[in-house]
XYZ file of N, CA and C in Angstrom:
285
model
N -18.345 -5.684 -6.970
C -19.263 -4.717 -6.413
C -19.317 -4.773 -4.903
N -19.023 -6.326 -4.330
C -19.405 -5.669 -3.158
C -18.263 -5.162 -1.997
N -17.052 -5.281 -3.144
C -16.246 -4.114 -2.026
C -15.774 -3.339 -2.807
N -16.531 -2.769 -3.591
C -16.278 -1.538 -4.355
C -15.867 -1.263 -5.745
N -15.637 -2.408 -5.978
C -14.866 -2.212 -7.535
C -13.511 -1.785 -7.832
N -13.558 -0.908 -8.323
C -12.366 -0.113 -8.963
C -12.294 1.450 -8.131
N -13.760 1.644 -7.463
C -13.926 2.875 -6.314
C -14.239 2.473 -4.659
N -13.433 1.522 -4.349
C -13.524 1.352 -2.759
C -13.647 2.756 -1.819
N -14.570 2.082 -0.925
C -14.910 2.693 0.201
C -14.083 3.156 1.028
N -13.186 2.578 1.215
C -12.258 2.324 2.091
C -10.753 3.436 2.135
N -10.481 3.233 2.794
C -8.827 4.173 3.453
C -7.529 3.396 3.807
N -6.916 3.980 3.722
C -5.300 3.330 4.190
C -5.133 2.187 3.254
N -4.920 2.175 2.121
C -4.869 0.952 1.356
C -3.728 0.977 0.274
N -2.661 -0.055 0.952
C -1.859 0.020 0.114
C -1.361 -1.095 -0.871
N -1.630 -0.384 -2.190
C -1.940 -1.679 -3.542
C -0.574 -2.101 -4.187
N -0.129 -3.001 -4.889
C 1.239 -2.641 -5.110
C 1.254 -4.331 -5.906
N 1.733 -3.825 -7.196
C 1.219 -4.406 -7.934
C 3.340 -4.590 -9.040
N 3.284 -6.047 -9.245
C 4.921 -6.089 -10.064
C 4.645 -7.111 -11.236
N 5.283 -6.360 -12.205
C 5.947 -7.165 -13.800
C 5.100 -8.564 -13.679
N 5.244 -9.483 -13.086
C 5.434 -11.049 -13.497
C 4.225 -11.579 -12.592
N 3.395 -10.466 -11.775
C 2.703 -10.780 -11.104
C 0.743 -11.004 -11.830
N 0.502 -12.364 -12.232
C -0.921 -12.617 -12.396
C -2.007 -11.686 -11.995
N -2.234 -11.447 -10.957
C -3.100 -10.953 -10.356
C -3.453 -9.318 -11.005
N -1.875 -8.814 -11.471
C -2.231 -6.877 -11.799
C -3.133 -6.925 -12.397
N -3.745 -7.616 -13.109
C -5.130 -7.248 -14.516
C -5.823 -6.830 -13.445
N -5.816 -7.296 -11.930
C -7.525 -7.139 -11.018
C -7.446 -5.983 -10.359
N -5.538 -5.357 -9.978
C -5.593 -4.281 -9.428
C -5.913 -2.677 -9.217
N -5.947 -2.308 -8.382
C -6.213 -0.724 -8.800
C -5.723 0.167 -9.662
N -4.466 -0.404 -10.201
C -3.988 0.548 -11.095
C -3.850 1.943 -10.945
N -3.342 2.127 -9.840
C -2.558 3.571 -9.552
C -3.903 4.023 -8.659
N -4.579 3.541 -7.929
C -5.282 3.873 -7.005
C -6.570 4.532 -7.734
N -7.463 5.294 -6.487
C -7.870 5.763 -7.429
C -8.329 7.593 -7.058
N -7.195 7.856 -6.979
C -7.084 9.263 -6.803
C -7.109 9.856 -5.133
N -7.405 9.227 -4.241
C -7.518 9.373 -2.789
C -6.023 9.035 -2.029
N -5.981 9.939 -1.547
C -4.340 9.971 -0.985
C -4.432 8.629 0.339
N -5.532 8.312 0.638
C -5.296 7.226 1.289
C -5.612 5.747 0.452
N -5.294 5.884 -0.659
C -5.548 4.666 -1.601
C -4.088 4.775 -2.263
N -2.938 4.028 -1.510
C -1.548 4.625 -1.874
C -1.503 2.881 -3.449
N 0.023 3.517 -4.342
C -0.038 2.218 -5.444
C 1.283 2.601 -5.433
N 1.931 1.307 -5.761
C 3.323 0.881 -5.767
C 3.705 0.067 -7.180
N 3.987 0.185 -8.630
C 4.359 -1.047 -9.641
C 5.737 -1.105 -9.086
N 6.442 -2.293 -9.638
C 7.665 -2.846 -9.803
C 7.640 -3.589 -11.232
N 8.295 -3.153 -12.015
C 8.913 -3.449 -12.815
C 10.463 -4.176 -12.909
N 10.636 -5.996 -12.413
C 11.530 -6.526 -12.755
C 11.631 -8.200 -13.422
N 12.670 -8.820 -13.300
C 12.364 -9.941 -13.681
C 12.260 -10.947 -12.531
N 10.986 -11.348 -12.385
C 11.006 -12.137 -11.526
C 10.516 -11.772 -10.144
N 9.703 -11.027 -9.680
C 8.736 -9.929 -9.324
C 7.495 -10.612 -9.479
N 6.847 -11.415 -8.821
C 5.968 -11.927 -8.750
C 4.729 -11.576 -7.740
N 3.579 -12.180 -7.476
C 2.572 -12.044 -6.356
C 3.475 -11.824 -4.880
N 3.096 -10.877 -4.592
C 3.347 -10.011 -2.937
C 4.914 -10.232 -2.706
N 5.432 -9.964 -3.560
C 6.873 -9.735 -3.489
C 7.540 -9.284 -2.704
N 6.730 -7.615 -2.171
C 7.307 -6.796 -1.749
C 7.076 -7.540 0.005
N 6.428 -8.517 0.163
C 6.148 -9.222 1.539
C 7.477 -9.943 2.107
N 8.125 -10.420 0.797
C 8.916 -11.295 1.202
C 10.394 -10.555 1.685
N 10.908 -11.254 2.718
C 12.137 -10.997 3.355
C 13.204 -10.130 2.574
N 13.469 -9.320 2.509
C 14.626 -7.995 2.016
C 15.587 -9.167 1.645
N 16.490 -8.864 0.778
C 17.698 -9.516 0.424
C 18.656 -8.463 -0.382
N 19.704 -8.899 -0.416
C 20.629 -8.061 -0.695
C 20.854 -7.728 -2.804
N 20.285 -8.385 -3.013
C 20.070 -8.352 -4.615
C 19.164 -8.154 -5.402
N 17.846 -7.622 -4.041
C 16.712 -7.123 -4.405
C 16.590 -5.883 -5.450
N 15.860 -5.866 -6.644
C 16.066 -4.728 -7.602
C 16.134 -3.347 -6.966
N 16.205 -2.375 -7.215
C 15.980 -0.985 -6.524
C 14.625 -0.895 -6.277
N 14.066 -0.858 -7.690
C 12.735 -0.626 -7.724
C 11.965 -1.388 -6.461
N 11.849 -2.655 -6.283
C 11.389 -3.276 -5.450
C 12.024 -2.571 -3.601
N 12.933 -2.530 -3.718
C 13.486 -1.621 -2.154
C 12.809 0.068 -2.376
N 12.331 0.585 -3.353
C 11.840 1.480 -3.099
C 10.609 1.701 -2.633
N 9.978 0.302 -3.234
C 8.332 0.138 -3.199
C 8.041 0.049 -1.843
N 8.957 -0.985 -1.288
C 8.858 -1.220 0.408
C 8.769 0.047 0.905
N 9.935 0.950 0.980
C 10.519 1.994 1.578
C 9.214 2.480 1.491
N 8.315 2.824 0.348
C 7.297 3.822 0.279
C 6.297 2.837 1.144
N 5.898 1.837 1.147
C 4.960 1.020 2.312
C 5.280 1.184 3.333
N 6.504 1.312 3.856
C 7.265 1.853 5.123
C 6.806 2.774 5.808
N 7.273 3.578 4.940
C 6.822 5.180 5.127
C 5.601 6.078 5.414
N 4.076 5.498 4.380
C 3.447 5.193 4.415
C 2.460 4.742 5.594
N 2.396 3.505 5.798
C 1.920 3.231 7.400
C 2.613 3.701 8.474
N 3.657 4.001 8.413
C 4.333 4.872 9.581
C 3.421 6.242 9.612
N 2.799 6.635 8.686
C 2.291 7.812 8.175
C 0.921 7.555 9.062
N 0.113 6.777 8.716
C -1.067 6.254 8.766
C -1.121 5.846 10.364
N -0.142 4.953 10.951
C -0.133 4.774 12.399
C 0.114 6.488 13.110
N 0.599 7.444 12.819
C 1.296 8.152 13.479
C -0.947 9.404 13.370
N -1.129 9.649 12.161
C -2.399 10.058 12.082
C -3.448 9.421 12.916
N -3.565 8.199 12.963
C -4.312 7.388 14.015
C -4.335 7.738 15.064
N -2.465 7.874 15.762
C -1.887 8.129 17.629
C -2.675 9.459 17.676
N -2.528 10.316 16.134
C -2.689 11.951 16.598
C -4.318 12.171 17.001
N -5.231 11.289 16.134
C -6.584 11.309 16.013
C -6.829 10.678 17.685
N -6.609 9.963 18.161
C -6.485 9.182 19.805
C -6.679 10.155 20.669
N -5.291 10.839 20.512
C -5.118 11.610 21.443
C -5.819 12.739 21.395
N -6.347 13.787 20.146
C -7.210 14.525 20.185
C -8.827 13.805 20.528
N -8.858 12.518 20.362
C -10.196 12.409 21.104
C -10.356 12.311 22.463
N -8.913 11.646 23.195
C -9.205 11.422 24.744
C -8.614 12.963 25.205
N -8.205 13.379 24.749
C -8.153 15.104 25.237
C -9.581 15.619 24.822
N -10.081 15.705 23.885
C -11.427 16.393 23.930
C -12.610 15.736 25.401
N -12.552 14.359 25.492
C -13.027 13.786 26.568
C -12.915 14.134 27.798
N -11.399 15.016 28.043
C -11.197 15.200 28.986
C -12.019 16.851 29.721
N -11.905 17.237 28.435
C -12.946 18.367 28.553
C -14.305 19.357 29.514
């Protein structure tokens, strides 16, 4: 409850949840409908807790290089909305 449950408050959050990993029972499970509440599964063997953190390698499943790619993509998304929100405020300031 006190950071929300299963309906967080919150924005820019990216959940991402794989096969072999303990923790999915607690996760969001596909977000929860808010385009800034992004979800990532991986389905492989051996795909464990924050997987997608660890260093790229060349034998990494697809699935798992896609999940990144979409976290990639993603906060690139999220930083670039931020620069745009900046700059429309110190231009309105300038006003």
């Amino acid at each position: 409850r006190k950071y929300g449950g299963r309906r967080p408050k919150y924005t820019n959050v990216f959940f991402s949840d794989f096969s072999d990993d303990p923790w999915q029972a607690v996760s969001m499970k596909g977000g929860n409908g808010s385009s800034a509440l992004e979800y990532c599964y991986v389905k492989c063997d051996g795909c464990g807790h924050c997987m997608d953190l660890h260093e790229p390698s060349v034998g990494d499943p697809k699935e798992l290089v896609e999940c990144r790619q979409r976290e990639k993509e993603t906060l690139r998304q999220w930083f670039e909305e931020a620069e745009n929100t900046t700059a429309t405020t110190k231009a309105a300031a300038l006003i």
